Every structure is written in structure tokens, then in C-alpha cells.
Amino acid sequence: MQLLKDRILKDGVVKAGGVLKVDSFLNHQIDVSLYREIGKEFYRRFENMGINKILTIEASGIGIACVTAEAFGDCPVVFAKKAESKNLDGELYTTKVTSFTKGREYNVIVSKKFIGKGDRVLIIDDFLANGCALIGLMELVEQSGAELVGAGIVIEKGFQRGGEIIRQKGIKLESLAIVESMDEENGVVFRN
Ligand code: 5GP
């Protein structure tokens, strides 16, 4: 998605430790018109696949999932919550995810009320790095008995292993920009 790639080149900042900061338009301050274009692009890539539910994870995925849902004609968005262990009960699907940016493990939960058999789910997230967040969301879908249709990622860091792991599982993974390499000196290089 050229609009997104141009914006990353213009405003993205490469940090030490393999982190790409896109705080000025995606992760902190939000460019809503860019979000809308992202939503339309996900729709274009996943239309006519019977998707009736969009699943994401708090916090950065929520806005992106909402504009995507709007492009799909307002299908519901469910966001997995990061939860303390003591709050977990039997009415939840739960799994554990290790955060790439924070370097710690946390529980993620989805209420059984909101996803179940018969649902056709599209997972949406902002970044794909090692794949922990996405694999966690996939586990929640599996627990629910719903069908995973695919996953849409705004920025995939292609030099980390998440994309390869997910594609090897035969999942339809669509990333709108794939970073082939990046460093503080030379900036970002995209995969073609
Ligand atoms: P993974 O679980 O695939 O290792 O990492 C994905 C999650 O970590 C995303 O949900 C995102 O919040 C965060 N993340 C991973 N890499 C980056 C990065 O380079 N920049 C930012 N802003 N977030 C990242």
C-alpha cells in the first residue's frame, strides 16, 4: 500500500532494538483519513470471504479494526483484553502472549459471549514482529470454534520470524507494508 509506505518513510523513526516508531500517525496520534484508507485496503483484500467478525488486541489494534469494520459494512469488532490472572473465570477464552515491545508475558482474554461456532473471523493488528500477538489471537479463535478467515497487518517486520511462521501454517496473511530491513542510519527498506 503505497500511501502507507510513503508515510512510514516520511514520519517513521527507527529505534535501537528493531523498533519502528510510528507514533505520529498510527500508534499515538492517529491520522484518521490514513486509517480509513487502511480499512478500505483490508476490505479489498478480504472481501467476499464471509467475514462477520473482526478480532484485534488492545490498544493499538482497536482503531484500525473499527475503520476496517466500517469498510465491511459494520461487522462487530471484538478486542482481546490484557488481563491480570486473578480476573480470569470460566466464561473466557484465555491465552498468554509475550510482548515484543515490553518484553513481558501477559494473559489475553475474550469473553465467550462474543465469538463462537459459526463466526468467520478476520484478525487485525498494527504490527507483526515475532508473531506472539497474532498466534495468541489465533489460539483464542481456535478455542472458540470459530473459523479463522485470515489476518490483516498494517506493518510487518519481515526480518523477524512472525510472517514466515504464520504463512507456513497456511493462513491468509495480508500485510500492507513489509519492512525488509531497517536501521537508524539508513532508515526503512520495504520488501517489493
Ligand atoms: P509480535 O507479537 O509479533 O512479536 O509483536 C507484535 C506486537 O508488538 C504488536 O501488536 C505491536 O503492538 C508491537 N510491536 C512489535 N514491533 C513493533 C515495532 O517495531 N513498533 C511498534 N510501534 N510496535 C511494535
PDB file of C-alpha atoms and ligand atoms in Angstrom:
ATOM      1  CA  MET A   1       0.000   0.000   0.000  1.00  0.00           C
ATOM      2  CA  GLN A   2       1.959   2.950  -1.357  1.00  0.00           C
ATOM      3  CA  LEU A   3       0.252   5.656   0.720  1.00  0.00           C
ATOM      4  CA  LEU A   4       1.245   3.837   3.903  1.00  0.00           C
ATOM      5  CA  LYS A   5       4.797   3.142   2.758  1.00  0.00           C
ATOM      6  CA  ASP A   6       5.288   6.810   1.836  1.00  0.00           C
ATOM      7  CA  ARG A   7       4.050   7.840   5.268  1.00  0.00           C
ATOM      8  CA  ILE A   8       6.377   5.409   7.041  1.00  0.00           C
ATOM      9  CA  LEU A   9       9.314   6.780   5.038  1.00  0.00           C
ATOM     10  CA  LYS A  10       8.291  10.351   5.858  1.00  0.00           C
ATOM     11  CA  ASP A  11       7.373  10.052   9.544  1.00  0.00           C
ATOM     12  CA  GLY A  12       8.531   6.658  10.850  1.00  0.00           C
ATOM     13  CA  VAL A  13      11.506   6.641  13.200  1.00  0.00           C
ATOM     14  CA  VAL A  14      13.781   3.616  13.555  1.00  0.00           C
ATOM     15  CA  LYS A  15      14.789   2.988  17.163  1.00  0.00           C
ATOM     16  CA  ALA A  16      17.505   0.793  18.594  1.00  0.00           C
ATOM     17  CA  GLY A  17      16.420  -2.798  19.226  1.00  0.00           C
ATOM     18  CA  GLY A  18      14.468  -3.206  15.998  1.00  0.00           C
ATOM     19  CA  VAL A  19      11.524  -0.986  16.923  1.00  0.00           C
ATOM     20  CA  LEU A  20       9.832   1.226  14.351  1.00  0.00           C
ATOM     21  CA  LYS A  21       8.086   4.217  15.926  1.00  0.00           C
ATOM     22  CA  VAL A  22       5.027   5.385  14.042  1.00  0.00           C
ATOM     23  CA  ASP A  23       3.583   7.411  16.902  1.00  0.00           C
ATOM     24  CA  SER A  24       2.744  10.463  14.843  1.00  0.00           C
ATOM     25  CA  PHE A  25       0.135   8.754  12.617  1.00  0.00           C
ATOM     26  CA  LEU A  26      -0.626   5.188  13.767  1.00  0.00           C
ATOM     27  CA  ASN A  27       0.110   4.418  17.408  1.00  0.00           C
ATOM     28  CA  HIS A  28      -0.363   7.540  19.478  1.00  0.00           C
ATOM     29  CA  GLN A  29      -1.556  10.442  17.335  1.00  0.00           C
ATOM     30  CA  ILE A  30      -3.883   8.967  14.723  1.00  0.00           C
ATOM     31  CA  ASP A  31      -4.300  10.086  11.120  1.00  0.00           C
ATOM     32  CA  VAL A  32      -7.931   9.089  10.693  1.00  0.00           C
ATOM     33  CA  SER A  33      -8.015   9.526   6.929  1.00  0.00           C
ATOM     34  CA  LEU A  34      -4.999   7.208   6.598  1.00  0.00           C
ATOM     35  CA  TYR A  35      -6.779   4.753   8.933  1.00  0.00           C
ATOM     36  CA  ARG A  36      -9.813   4.872   6.640  1.00  0.00           C
ATOM     37  CA  GLU A  37      -7.666   4.041   3.612  1.00  0.00           C
ATOM     38  CA  ILE A  38      -6.137   1.147   5.584  1.00  0.00           C
ATOM     39  CA  GLY A  39      -9.641  -0.110   6.370  1.00  0.00           C
ATOM     40  CA  LYS A  40     -10.631   0.033   2.695  1.00  0.00           C
ATOM     41  CA  GLU A  41      -7.467  -1.806   1.688  1.00  0.00           C
ATOM     42  CA  PHE A  42      -8.146  -4.636   4.154  1.00  0.00           C
ATOM     43  CA  TYR A  43     -11.689  -4.829   2.793  1.00  0.00           C
ATOM     44  CA  ARG A  44     -10.356  -5.084  -0.762  1.00  0.00           C
ATOM     45  CA  ARG A  45      -8.049  -7.949   0.264  1.00  0.00           C
ATOM     46  CA  PHE A  46     -10.649  -9.910   2.263  1.00  0.00           C
ATOM     47  CA  GLU A  47     -13.989  -9.106   0.622  1.00  0.00           C
ATOM     48  CA  ASN A  48     -16.417 -11.884  -0.342  1.00  0.00           C
ATOM     49  CA  MET A  49     -14.966 -14.257   2.234  1.00  0.00           C
ATOM     50  CA  GLY A  50     -17.967 -14.243   4.530  1.00  0.00           C
ATOM     51  CA  ILE A  51     -16.273 -12.358   7.367  1.00  0.00           C
ATOM     52  CA  ASN A  52     -18.761 -11.460  10.091  1.00  0.00           C
ATOM     53  CA  LYS A  53     -16.427 -10.543  12.961  1.00  0.00           C
ATOM     54  CA  ILE A  54     -13.152  -8.697  13.379  1.00  0.00           C
ATOM     55  CA  LEU A  55     -10.819  -9.597  16.238  1.00  0.00           C
ATOM     56  CA  THR A  56      -7.942  -7.457  17.458  1.00  0.00           C
ATOM     57  CA  ILE A  57      -5.968  -6.791  20.640  1.00  0.00           C
ATOM     58  CA  GLU A  58      -5.900  -3.684  22.783  1.00  0.00           C
ATOM     59  CA  ALA A  59      -4.822  -0.991  22.409  1.00  0.00           C
ATOM     60  CA  SER A  60      -3.354  -0.074  19.046  1.00  0.00           C
ATOM     61  CA  GLY A  61      -5.391  -2.569  17.043  1.00  0.00           C
ATOM     62  CA  ILE A  62      -8.768  -1.181  18.063  1.00  0.00           C
ATOM     63  CA  GLY A  63      -8.966   1.924  15.873  1.00  0.00           C
ATOM     64  CA  ILE A  64      -7.671   0.048  12.832  1.00  0.00           C
ATOM     65  CA  ALA A  65     -10.165  -2.761  13.401  1.00  0.00           C
ATOM     66  CA  CYS A  66     -13.003  -0.229  13.672  1.00  0.00           C
ATOM     67  CA  VAL A  67     -12.306   1.506  10.356  1.00  0.00           C
ATOM     68  CA  THR A  68     -11.933  -1.927   8.774  1.00  0.00           C
ATOM     69  CA  ALA A  69     -15.292  -2.999  10.200  1.00  0.00           C
ATOM     70  CA  GLU A  70     -16.853   0.101   8.718  1.00  0.00           C
ATOM     71  CA  ALA A  71     -15.478  -0.840   5.287  1.00  0.00           C
ATOM     72  CA  PHE A  72     -17.042  -4.300   5.745  1.00  0.00           C
ATOM     73  CA  GLY A  73     -20.416  -2.702   6.425  1.00  0.00           C
ATOM     74  CA  ASP A  74     -20.203  -2.547  10.195  1.00  0.00           C
ATOM     75  CA  CYS A  75     -19.442  -6.069  11.323  1.00  0.00           C
ATOM     76  CA  PRO A  76     -18.694  -6.153  15.081  1.00  0.00           C
ATOM     77  CA  VAL A  77     -15.187  -5.663  16.408  1.00  0.00           C
ATOM     78  CA  VAL A  78     -14.041  -7.705  19.396  1.00  0.00           C
ATOM     79  CA  PHE A  79     -10.803  -6.737  21.085  1.00  0.00           C
ATOM     80  CA  ALA A  80      -8.850  -9.157  23.251  1.00  0.00           C
ATOM     81  CA  LYS A  81      -8.047  -7.622  26.613  1.00  0.00           C
ATOM     82  CA  LYS A  82      -4.807  -7.866  28.520  1.00  0.00           C
ATOM     83  CA  ALA A  83      -5.813  -9.157  31.946  1.00  0.00           C
ATOM     84  CA  GLU A  84      -4.476  -9.966  35.387  1.00  0.00           C
ATOM     85  CA  SER A  85      -4.602 -13.710  36.190  1.00  0.00           C
ATOM     86  CA  LYS A  86      -6.863 -13.120  39.172  1.00  0.00           C
ATOM     87  CA  ASN A  87      -9.654 -11.813  36.960  1.00  0.00           C
ATOM     88  CA  LEU A  88      -9.909 -14.948  34.835  1.00  0.00           C
ATOM     89  CA  ASP A  89     -13.046 -17.102  35.019  1.00  0.00           C
ATOM     90  CA  GLY A  90     -14.732 -19.847  33.019  1.00  0.00           C
ATOM     91  CA  GLU A  91     -16.610 -17.516  30.727  1.00  0.00           C
ATOM     92  CA  LEU A  92     -13.454 -16.528  28.909  1.00  0.00           C
ATOM     93  CA  TYR A  93     -11.135 -17.797  26.239  1.00  0.00           C
ATOM     94  CA  THR A  94      -7.608 -17.142  27.507  1.00  0.00           C
ATOM     95  CA  THR A  95      -4.058 -17.430  26.303  1.00  0.00           C
ATOM     96  CA  LYS A  96      -0.652 -15.964  27.077  1.00  0.00           C
ATOM     97  CA  VAL A  97       1.284 -13.554  24.892  1.00  0.00           C
ATOM     98  CA  THR A  98       4.837 -12.247  25.216  1.00  0.00           C
ATOM     99  CA  SER A  99       5.057  -8.577  24.335  1.00  0.00           C
ATOM    100  CA  PHE A 100       7.782  -7.716  21.830  1.00  0.00           C
ATOM    101  CA  THR A 101       7.974  -4.065  22.855  1.00  0.00           C
ATOM    102  CA  LYS A 102       7.601  -4.540  26.626  1.00  0.00           C
ATOM    103  CA  GLY A 103       9.422  -7.867  26.891  1.00  0.00           C
ATOM    104  CA  ARG A 104       6.993  -9.463  29.353  1.00  0.00           C
ATOM    105  CA  GLU A 105       4.266 -12.084  29.309  1.00  0.00           C
ATOM    106  CA  TYR A 106       0.601 -11.312  29.930  1.00  0.00           C
ATOM    107  CA  ASN A 107      -2.782 -13.032  29.720  1.00  0.00           C
ATOM    108  CA  VAL A 108      -5.168 -12.082  26.949  1.00  0.00           C
ATOM    109  CA  ILE A 109      -8.846 -12.817  27.186  1.00  0.00           C
ATOM    110  CA  VAL A 110     -12.008 -12.729  25.112  1.00  0.00           C
ATOM    111  CA  SER A 111     -15.468 -13.326  26.548  1.00  0.00           C
ATOM    112  CA  LYS A 112     -17.224 -16.443  25.272  1.00  0.00           C
ATOM    113  CA  LYS A 113     -20.227 -14.216  24.628  1.00  0.00           C
ATOM    114  CA  PHE A 114     -18.621 -12.540  21.672  1.00  0.00           C
ATOM    115  CA  ILE A 115     -17.028 -15.224  19.486  1.00  0.00           C
ATOM    116  CA  GLY A 116     -18.213 -18.748  18.848  1.00  0.00           C
ATOM    117  CA  LYS A 117     -19.030 -21.515  16.365  1.00  0.00           C
ATOM    118  CA  GLY A 118     -20.375 -20.194  13.093  1.00  0.00           C
ATOM    119  CA  ASP A 119     -18.342 -16.971  13.215  1.00  0.00           C
ATOM    120  CA  ARG A 120     -15.922 -16.214  10.398  1.00  0.00           C
ATOM    121  CA  VAL A 121     -13.157 -14.106  11.885  1.00  0.00           C
ATOM    122  CA  LEU A 122     -10.645 -11.678  10.434  1.00  0.00           C
ATOM    123  CA  ILE A 123      -7.793 -10.787  12.808  1.00  0.00           C
ATOM    124  CA  ILE A 124      -6.385  -7.266  12.530  1.00  0.00           C
ATOM    125  CA  ASP A 125      -3.300  -5.804  14.223  1.00  0.00           C
ATOM    126  CA  ASP A 126      -0.909  -2.908  13.796  1.00  0.00           C
ATOM    127  CA  PHE A 127       2.439  -4.754  13.763  1.00  0.00           C
ATOM    128  CA  LEU A 128       3.719  -8.256  13.158  1.00  0.00           C
ATOM    129  CA  ALA A 129       7.164  -8.951  14.613  1.00  0.00           C
ATOM    130  CA  ASN A 130       7.801 -12.395  16.130  1.00  0.00           C
ATOM    131  CA  GLY A 131       4.161 -13.350  15.799  1.00  0.00           C
ATOM    132  CA  CYS A 132       3.317 -13.810  19.502  1.00  0.00           C
ATOM    133  CA  ALA A 133       0.333 -11.441  19.500  1.00  0.00           C
ATOM    134  CA  LEU A 134      -1.092 -12.932  16.303  1.00  0.00           C
ATOM    135  CA  ILE A 135      -0.563 -16.537  17.408  1.00  0.00           C
ATOM    136  CA  GLY A 136      -2.286 -15.685  20.711  1.00  0.00           C
ATOM    137  CA  LEU A 137      -5.289 -14.277  18.858  1.00  0.00           C
ATOM    138  CA  MET A 138      -5.362 -17.351  16.606  1.00  0.00           C
ATOM    139  CA  GLU A 139      -5.445 -19.562  19.705  1.00  0.00           C
ATOM    140  CA  LEU A 140      -8.451 -17.648  21.028  1.00  0.00           C
ATOM    141  CA  VAL A 141     -10.267 -18.158  17.714  1.00  0.00           C
ATOM    142  CA  GLU A 142      -9.435 -21.862  17.837  1.00  0.00           C
ATOM    143  CA  GLN A 143     -10.758 -22.202  21.402  1.00  0.00           C
ATOM    144  CA  SER A 144     -13.993 -20.549  20.311  1.00  0.00           C
ATOM    145  CA  GLY A 145     -14.691 -22.988  17.474  1.00  0.00           C
ATOM    146  CA  ALA A 146     -14.994 -20.077  15.028  1.00  0.00           C
ATOM    147  CA  GLU A 147     -13.355 -20.151  11.610  1.00  0.00           C
ATOM    148  CA  LEU A 148     -10.238 -18.054  11.054  1.00  0.00           C
ATOM    149  CA  VAL A 149     -10.505 -16.486   7.595  1.00  0.00           C
ATOM    150  CA  GLY A 150      -7.224 -14.592   7.694  1.00  0.00           C
ATOM    151  CA  ALA A 151      -5.108 -11.909   9.294  1.00  0.00           C
ATOM    152  CA  GLY A 152      -4.514  -8.327   8.208  1.00  0.00           C
ATOM    153  CA  ILE A 153      -1.437  -6.498   9.488  1.00  0.00           C
ATOM    154  CA  VAL A 154      -0.579  -2.861   8.881  1.00  0.00           C
ATOM    155  CA  ILE A 155       3.215  -3.175   9.214  1.00  0.00           C
ATOM    156  CA  GLU A 156       5.052  -6.497   9.093  1.00  0.00           C
ATOM    157  CA  LYS A 157       8.702  -6.516  10.062  1.00  0.00           C
ATOM    158  CA  GLY A 158       9.824  -9.090   7.529  1.00  0.00           C
ATOM    159  CA  PHE A 159      13.217  -9.541   9.150  1.00  0.00           C
ATOM    160  CA  GLN A 160      11.547 -11.102  12.193  1.00  0.00           C
ATOM    161  CA  ARG A 161      10.073 -14.576  12.051  1.00  0.00           C
ATOM    162  CA  GLY A 162       6.343 -13.965  12.641  1.00  0.00           C
ATOM    163  CA  GLY A 163       5.315 -13.677   8.987  1.00  0.00           C
ATOM    164  CA  GLU A 164       7.061 -16.883   7.983  1.00  0.00           C
ATOM    165  CA  ILE A 165       5.570 -18.849  10.903  1.00  0.00           C
ATOM    166  CA  ILE A 166       2.034 -17.703  10.103  1.00  0.00           C
ATOM    167  CA  ARG A 167       2.319 -18.270   6.333  1.00  0.00           C
ATOM    168  CA  GLN A 168       3.747 -21.753   6.937  1.00  0.00           C
ATOM    169  CA  LYS A 169       0.534 -22.583   8.777  1.00  0.00           C
ATOM    170  CA  GLY A 170      -1.322 -21.876   5.527  1.00  0.00           C
ATOM    171  CA  ILE A 171      -3.083 -18.794   6.880  1.00  0.00           C
ATOM    172  CA  LYS A 172      -4.010 -15.976   4.531  1.00  0.00           C
ATOM    173  CA  LEU A 173      -1.813 -13.196   5.895  1.00  0.00           C
ATOM    174  CA  GLU A 174      -2.029  -9.772   4.268  1.00  0.00           C
ATOM    175  CA  SER A 175       0.454  -7.112   5.377  1.00  0.00           C
ATOM    176  CA  LEU A 176       0.038  -3.627   3.914  1.00  0.00           C
ATOM    177  CA  ALA A 177       3.733  -2.773   4.255  1.00  0.00           C
ATOM    178  CA  ILE A 178       6.523  -5.285   4.781  1.00  0.00           C
ATOM    179  CA  VAL A 179       9.781  -3.895   6.122  1.00  0.00           C
ATOM    180  CA  GLU A 180      12.661  -5.908   4.672  1.00  0.00           C
ATOM    181  CA  SER A 181      15.319  -4.177   6.740  1.00  0.00           C
ATOM    182  CA  MET A 182      15.791  -1.074   8.832  1.00  0.00           C
ATOM    183  CA  ASP A 183      18.446   0.671  10.861  1.00  0.00           C
ATOM    184  CA  GLU A 184      18.979   4.051  12.434  1.00  0.00           C
ATOM    185  CA  GLU A 185      21.436   5.155   9.755  1.00  0.00           C
ATOM    186  CA  ASN A 186      19.730   4.053   6.531  1.00  0.00           C
ATOM    187  CA  GLY A 187      16.098   4.053   7.608  1.00  0.00           C
ATOM    188  CA  VAL A 188      13.494   1.653   6.275  1.00  0.00           C
ATOM    189  CA  VAL A 189      13.700  -0.578   3.184  1.00  0.00           C
ATOM    190  CA  PHE A 190      10.484  -2.309   2.050  1.00  0.00           C
ATOM    191  CA  ARG A 191      10.044  -5.726   0.516  1.00  0.00           C
ATOM    192  CA  ASN A 192       8.631  -5.471  -3.029  1.00  0.00           C
TER     193      ASN A 192
HETATM  194  P1  5GP B   1       4.834  -9.788  17.951  1.00  0.00           P
HETATM  195  O1  5GP B   1       3.878 -10.328  18.961  1.00  0.00           O
HETATM  196  O2  5GP B   1       4.503 -10.154  16.535  1.00  0.00           O
HETATM  197  O3  5GP B   1       6.277 -10.073  18.301  1.00  0.00           O
HETATM  198  O4  5GP B   1       4.732  -8.202  18.050  1.00  0.00           O
HETATM  199  C1  5GP B   1       3.545  -7.586  17.671  1.00  0.00           C
HETATM  200  C2  5GP B   1       3.102  -6.574  18.681  1.00  0.00           C
HETATM  201  O5  5GP B   1       4.204  -5.870  19.257  1.00  0.00           O
HETATM  202  C3  5GP B   1       2.223  -5.546  18.012  1.00  0.00           C
HETATM  203  O6  5GP B   1       0.917  -5.699  18.496  1.00  0.00           O
HETATM  204  C4  5GP B   1       2.809  -4.200  18.377  1.00  0.00           C
HETATM  205  O7  5GP B   1       1.998  -3.601  19.343  1.00  0.00           O
HETATM  206  C5  5GP B   1       4.143  -4.482  18.969  1.00  0.00           C
HETATM  207  N1  5GP B   1       5.291  -4.193  18.085  1.00  0.00           N
HETATM  208  C6  5GP B   1       6.172  -5.100  17.594  1.00  0.00           C
HETATM  209  N2  5GP B   1       7.143  -4.499  16.902  1.00  0.00           N
HETATM  210  C7  5GP B   1       6.867  -3.189  16.923  1.00  0.00           C
HETATM  211  C8  5GP B   1       7.535  -2.048  16.359  1.00  0.00           C
HETATM  212  O8  5GP B   1       8.588  -2.113  15.703  1.00  0.00           O
HETATM  213  N3  5GP B   1       6.951  -0.837  16.566  1.00  0.00           N
HETATM  214  C9  5GP B   1       5.815  -0.707  17.288  1.00  0.00           C
HETATM  215  N4  5GP B   1       5.325   0.536  17.408  1.00  0.00           N
HETATM  216  N5  5GP B   1       5.167  -1.757  17.838  1.00  0.00           N
HETATM  217  C10 5GP B   1       5.690  -2.985  17.660  1.00  0.00           C
END
